[in-house]
Structure formats: structure tokens, C-alpha cells
Coordinates of C-alpha atoms and ligand atoms in Angstrom, one line a residue:
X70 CA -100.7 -48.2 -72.2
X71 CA -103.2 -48.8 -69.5
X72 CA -102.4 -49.7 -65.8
X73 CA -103.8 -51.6 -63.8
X74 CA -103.6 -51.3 -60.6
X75 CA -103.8 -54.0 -57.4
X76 CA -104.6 -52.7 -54.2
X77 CA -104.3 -56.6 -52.4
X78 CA -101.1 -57.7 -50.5
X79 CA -102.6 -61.2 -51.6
X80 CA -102.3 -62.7 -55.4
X81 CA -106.2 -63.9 -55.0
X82 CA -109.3 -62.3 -55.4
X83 CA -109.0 -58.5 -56.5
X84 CA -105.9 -59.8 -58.7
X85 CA -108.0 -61.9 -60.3
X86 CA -111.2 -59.5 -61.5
X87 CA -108.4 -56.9 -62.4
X88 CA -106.2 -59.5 -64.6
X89 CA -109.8 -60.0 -66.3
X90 CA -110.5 -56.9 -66.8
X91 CA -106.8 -56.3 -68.3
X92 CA -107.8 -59.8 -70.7
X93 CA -110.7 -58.2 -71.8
X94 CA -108.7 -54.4 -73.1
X95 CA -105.9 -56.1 -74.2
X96 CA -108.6 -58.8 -76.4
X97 CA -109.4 -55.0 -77.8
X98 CA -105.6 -54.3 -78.6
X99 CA -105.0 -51.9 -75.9
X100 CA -101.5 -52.7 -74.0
X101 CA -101.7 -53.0 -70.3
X102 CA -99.3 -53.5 -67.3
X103 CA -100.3 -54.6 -64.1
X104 CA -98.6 -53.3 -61.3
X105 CA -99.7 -54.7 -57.2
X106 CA -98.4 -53.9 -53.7
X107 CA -98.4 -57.0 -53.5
X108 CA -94.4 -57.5 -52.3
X109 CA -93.6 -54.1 -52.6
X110 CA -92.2 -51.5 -50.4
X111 CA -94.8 -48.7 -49.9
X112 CA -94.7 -46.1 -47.4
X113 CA -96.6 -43.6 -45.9
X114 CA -97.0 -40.3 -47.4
X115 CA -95.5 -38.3 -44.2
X116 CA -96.5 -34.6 -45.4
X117 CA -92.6 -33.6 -45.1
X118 CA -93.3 -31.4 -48.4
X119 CA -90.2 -31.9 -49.9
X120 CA -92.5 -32.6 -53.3
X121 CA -93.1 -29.1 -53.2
X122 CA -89.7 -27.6 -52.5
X123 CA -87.3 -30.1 -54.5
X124 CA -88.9 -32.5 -57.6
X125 CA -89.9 -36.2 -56.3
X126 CA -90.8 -38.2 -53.3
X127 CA -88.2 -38.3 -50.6
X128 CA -89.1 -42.1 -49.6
X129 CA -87.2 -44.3 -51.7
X130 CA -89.2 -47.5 -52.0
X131 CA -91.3 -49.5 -55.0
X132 CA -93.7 -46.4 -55.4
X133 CA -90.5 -45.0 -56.9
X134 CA -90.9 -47.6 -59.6
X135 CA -94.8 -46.1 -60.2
X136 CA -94.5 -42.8 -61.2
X137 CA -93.4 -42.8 -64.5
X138 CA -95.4 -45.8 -65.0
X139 CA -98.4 -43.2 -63.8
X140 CA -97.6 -40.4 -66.4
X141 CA -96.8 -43.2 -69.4
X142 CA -100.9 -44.1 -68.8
X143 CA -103.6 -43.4 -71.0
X144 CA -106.1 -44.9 -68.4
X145 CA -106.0 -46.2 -65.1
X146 CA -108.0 -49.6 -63.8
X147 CA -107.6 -49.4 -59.8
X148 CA -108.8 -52.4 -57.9
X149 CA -109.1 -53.0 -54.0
X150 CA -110.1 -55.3 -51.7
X151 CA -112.3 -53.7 -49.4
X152 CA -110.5 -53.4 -46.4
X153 CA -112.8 -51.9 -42.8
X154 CA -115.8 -50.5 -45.3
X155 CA -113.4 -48.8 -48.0
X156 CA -110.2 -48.6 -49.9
X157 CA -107.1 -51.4 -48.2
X158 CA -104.8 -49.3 -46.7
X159 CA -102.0 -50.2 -49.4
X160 CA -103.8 -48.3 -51.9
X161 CA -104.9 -45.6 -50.1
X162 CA -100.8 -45.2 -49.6
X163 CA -100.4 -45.2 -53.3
X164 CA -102.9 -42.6 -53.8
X165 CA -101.3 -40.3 -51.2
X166 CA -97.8 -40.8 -52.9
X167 CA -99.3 -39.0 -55.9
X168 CA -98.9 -36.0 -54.4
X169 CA -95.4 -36.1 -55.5
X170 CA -95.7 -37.0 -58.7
X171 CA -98.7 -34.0 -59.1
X172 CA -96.7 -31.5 -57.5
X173 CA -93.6 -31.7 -60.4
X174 CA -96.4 -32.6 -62.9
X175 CA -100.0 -31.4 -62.4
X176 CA -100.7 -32.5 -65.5
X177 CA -100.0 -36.2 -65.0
X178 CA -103.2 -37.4 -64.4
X179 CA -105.1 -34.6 -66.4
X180 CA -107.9 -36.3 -68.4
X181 CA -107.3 -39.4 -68.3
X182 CA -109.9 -42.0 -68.1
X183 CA -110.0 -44.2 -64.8
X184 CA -112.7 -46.8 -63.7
X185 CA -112.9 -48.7 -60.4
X186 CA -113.0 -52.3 -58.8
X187 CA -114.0 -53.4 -55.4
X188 CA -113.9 -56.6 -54.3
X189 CA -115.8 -57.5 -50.5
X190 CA -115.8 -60.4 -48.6
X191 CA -119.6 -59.2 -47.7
X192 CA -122.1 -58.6 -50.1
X193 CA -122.3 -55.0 -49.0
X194 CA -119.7 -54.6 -47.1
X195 CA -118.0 -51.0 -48.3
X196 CA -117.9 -51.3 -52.2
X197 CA -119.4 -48.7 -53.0
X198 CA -117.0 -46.3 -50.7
X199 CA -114.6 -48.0 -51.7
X200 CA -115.3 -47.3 -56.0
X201 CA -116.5 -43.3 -54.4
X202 CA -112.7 -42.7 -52.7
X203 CA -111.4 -44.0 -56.1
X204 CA -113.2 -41.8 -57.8
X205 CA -112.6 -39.1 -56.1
X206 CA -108.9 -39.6 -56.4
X207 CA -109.3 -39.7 -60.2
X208 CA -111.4 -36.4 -59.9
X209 CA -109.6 -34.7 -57.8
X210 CA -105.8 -35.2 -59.7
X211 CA -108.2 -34.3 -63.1
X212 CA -109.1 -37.6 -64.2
X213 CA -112.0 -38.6 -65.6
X214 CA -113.7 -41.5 -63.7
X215 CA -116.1 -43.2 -65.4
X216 CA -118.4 -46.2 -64.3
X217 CA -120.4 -49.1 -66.3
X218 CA -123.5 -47.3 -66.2
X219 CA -126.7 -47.7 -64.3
X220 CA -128.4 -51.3 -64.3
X221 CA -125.3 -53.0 -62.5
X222 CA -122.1 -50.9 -62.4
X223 CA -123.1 -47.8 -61.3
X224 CA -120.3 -46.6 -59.5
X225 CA -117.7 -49.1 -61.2
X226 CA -117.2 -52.5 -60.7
X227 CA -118.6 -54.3 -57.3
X228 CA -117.8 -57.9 -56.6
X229 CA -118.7 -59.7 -53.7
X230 CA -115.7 -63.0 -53.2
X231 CA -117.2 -64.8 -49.7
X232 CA -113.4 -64.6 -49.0
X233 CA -112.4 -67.1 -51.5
X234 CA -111.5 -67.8 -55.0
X235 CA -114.2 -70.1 -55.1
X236 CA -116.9 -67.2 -54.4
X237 CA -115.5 -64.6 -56.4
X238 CA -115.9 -67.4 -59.5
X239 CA -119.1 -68.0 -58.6
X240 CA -119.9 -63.9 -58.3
X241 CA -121.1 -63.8 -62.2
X242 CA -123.1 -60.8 -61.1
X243 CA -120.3 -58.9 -59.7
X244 CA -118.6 -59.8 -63.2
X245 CA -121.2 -59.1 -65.1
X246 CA -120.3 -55.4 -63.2
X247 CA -116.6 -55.9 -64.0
X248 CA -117.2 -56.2 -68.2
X249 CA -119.8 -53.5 -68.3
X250 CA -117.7 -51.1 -66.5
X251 CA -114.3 -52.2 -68.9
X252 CA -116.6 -51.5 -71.3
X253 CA -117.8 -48.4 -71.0
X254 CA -113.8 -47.5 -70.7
X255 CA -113.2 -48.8 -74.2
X256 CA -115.9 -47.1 -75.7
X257 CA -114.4 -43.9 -74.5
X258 CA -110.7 -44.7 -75.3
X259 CA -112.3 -46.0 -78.8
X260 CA -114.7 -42.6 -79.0
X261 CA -111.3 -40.5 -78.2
X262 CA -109.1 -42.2 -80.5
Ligands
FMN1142 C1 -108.3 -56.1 -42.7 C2 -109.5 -56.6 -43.6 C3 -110.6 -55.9 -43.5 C4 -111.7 -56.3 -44.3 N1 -112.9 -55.5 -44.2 C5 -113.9 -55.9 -45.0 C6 -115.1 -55.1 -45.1 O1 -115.2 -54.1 -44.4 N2 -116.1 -55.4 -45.9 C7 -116.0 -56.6 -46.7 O2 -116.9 -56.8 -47.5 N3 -114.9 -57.4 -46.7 C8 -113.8 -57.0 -45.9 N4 -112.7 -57.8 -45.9 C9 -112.6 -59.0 -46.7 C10 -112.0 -58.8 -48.1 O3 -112.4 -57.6 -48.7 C11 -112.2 -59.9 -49.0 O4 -111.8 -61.1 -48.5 C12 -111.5 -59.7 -50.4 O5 -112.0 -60.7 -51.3 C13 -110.0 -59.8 -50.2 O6 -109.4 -59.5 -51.5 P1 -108.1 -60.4 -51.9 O7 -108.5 -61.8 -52.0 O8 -107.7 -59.8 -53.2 O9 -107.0 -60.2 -50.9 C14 -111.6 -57.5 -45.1 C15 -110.4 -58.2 -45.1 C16 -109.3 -57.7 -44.3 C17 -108.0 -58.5 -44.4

């Protein structure tokens, strides 16, 4: 299975390249879920340790609901919106909450393939910090992060939506960014199989 996950409070623009992406691995007969904080209950990580003295996250809320959602994957898809020149806030939660799921299973993330998608209102307007923190979650929990390559999607996906649905439709190049970066993930699922 491969997640998918939404880093918008919204059902609009970053939903939409990441439900695209998800089209395009499940046209290649991989199963996905999509799971969004969109709705959900997520709080902050509040570095109370009790991940590292008992098994689990003391907060009981909707990231409860992720974890074994996390260790089921075979690859992750994250997608934000970028939110103040990086990651939204809601994702940058999630990644945090990680820490409990790593500390009763280090191995949960261990090489697994994860690529990145970050959707501005601005041309440049933080993508490309936004696809580095994502990467550097996947690297730093043992992932392996990869990107679509130079010649468009260097870091991952970048999308540019004007703040609408009508822009991010009309953003074939950040698209164009989107399918060469789901991709190169298939190849390597595909190369590992
Ligand atoms: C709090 C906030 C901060 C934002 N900061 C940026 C920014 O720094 N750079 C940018 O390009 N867009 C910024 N935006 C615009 C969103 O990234 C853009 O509208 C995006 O398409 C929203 O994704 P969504 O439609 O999935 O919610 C910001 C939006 C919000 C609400």
C-alpha cells in the first residue's frame, strides 16, 4: 500500500495534485490510501517523552488513526501547501507525531521510498523548503526520498496554484513535475519488486 498524504485543512489545491498522483500509481496497480488533516484532530507533539518510557503517543486524537497506517506503507506521497515559505503547520504536526511511532518501532519508516509535493500560491514562494523539510523527514526516520530528477522535478514535485483551482489546472508545468516525480517512484517500487 502506498499513502498519501495531505498536509491542506482545505479539499482544493494540494488535494488535488496528490489524488493525481495517487490515479496515476494506482493506473500501475499499486493500492493507495489517502489520508488529510483535513477535519482531523491533530495535536502538537509536546516533548512529554512518554514515547520513550511507555509504547505510543499519549495524545489521543486522529494521528492515532495514522500510525499503523504509517508502518502498513511501502511508500509515502507527502503533499503540502506551502504555508509562510515551507511545510503548513498541520503537516509539520504529523511529522513530529512520528516520533512516537519511531521510538516503539525504529524500523517503521526504514527504507521506504517517499517523494514530495508542494503546492504555492507564488510561483516561488517556499517550494522548494517545503519538498527539503519533507525530505529530510524521510531521511532522517531512514527513508529513502527520492525526486523526479533534474530537468523539472528536482527536489520533487513543485506546483504553483495562484490560489485557485483554476490556476493549479492551468499549472501543466508544475504537473508535468508532479508525473515525473510519481514516476521516478514507480520505477523504483517496480526496480525493487
Ligand atoms: C497561512 C498561509 C500561508 C501561506 N504562505 C504562502 C507562502 O509562503 N508562499 C506561497 O507561495 N503561498 C503561500 N500560501 C498560499 C497557499 O500555499 C496556496 O494558496 C495553496 O494553493 C493552498 O493549498 P490548498 O488549496 O490545498 O489549501 C499561504 C497560504 C496560507 C493560508
Amino acid at each position: 500500500m502506498i499513502l498519501g498524504l495531505c498536509g491542506s485543512p482545505r479539499a482544493m489545491t494540494t488535494e488535488y495534485v496528490l489524488r493525481a498522483a495517487l490515479d496515476m500509481l494506482q493506473e500501475k496497480g499499486f493500492e493507495t490510501v489517502f489520508w488529510g488533516v483535513s477535519g482531523k484532530k491533530i495535536g502538537f507533539c509536546t516533548h512529554c517523552d512518554h514515547c520513550l518510557k511507555e509504547a505510543g503517543c499519549i495524545i489521543d486524537d486522529d494521528v492515532q488513526g495514522l500510525y499503523p497506517l504509517l508502518q502498513e506503507a511501502e511508500a509515502l506521497v507527502f503533499a503540502t501547501p506551502v504555508y509562510t515559505g515551507g511545510v503548513s503547520a498541520q503537516i509539520k504536526a504529523v511529522m513530529d507525531r512520528t516520533r512516537a511511532l519511531l521510538a516503539k518501532d525504529r524500523d517503521a519508516l526504514r527504507g521506504k521510498p517517499g517523494i514530495a509535493i508542494a503546492v504555492g500560491g507564488d510561483r516561488v514562494g517556499g517550494q522548494e523548503l517545503a519538498l527539503q523539510q519533507i525530505q529530510t523527514f524521510l531521511t532522517l526516520n531512514g527513508a529513502i526520498p527520492l525526486s523526479g530528477g533534474f530537468f523539472g522535478a528536482n527536489l520533487g514535485a513543485s506546483l504553483w496554484s495562484k490560489d485557485s483551482m483554476e490556476g493549479i489546472r492551468e499549472d501543466e508545468e508544475g504537473m508535468r513535475s508532479m508525473r515525473k516525480t510519481v514516476n521516478r517512484l514507480i520505477e523504483y517500487m517496480e526496480e525493487r519488486a
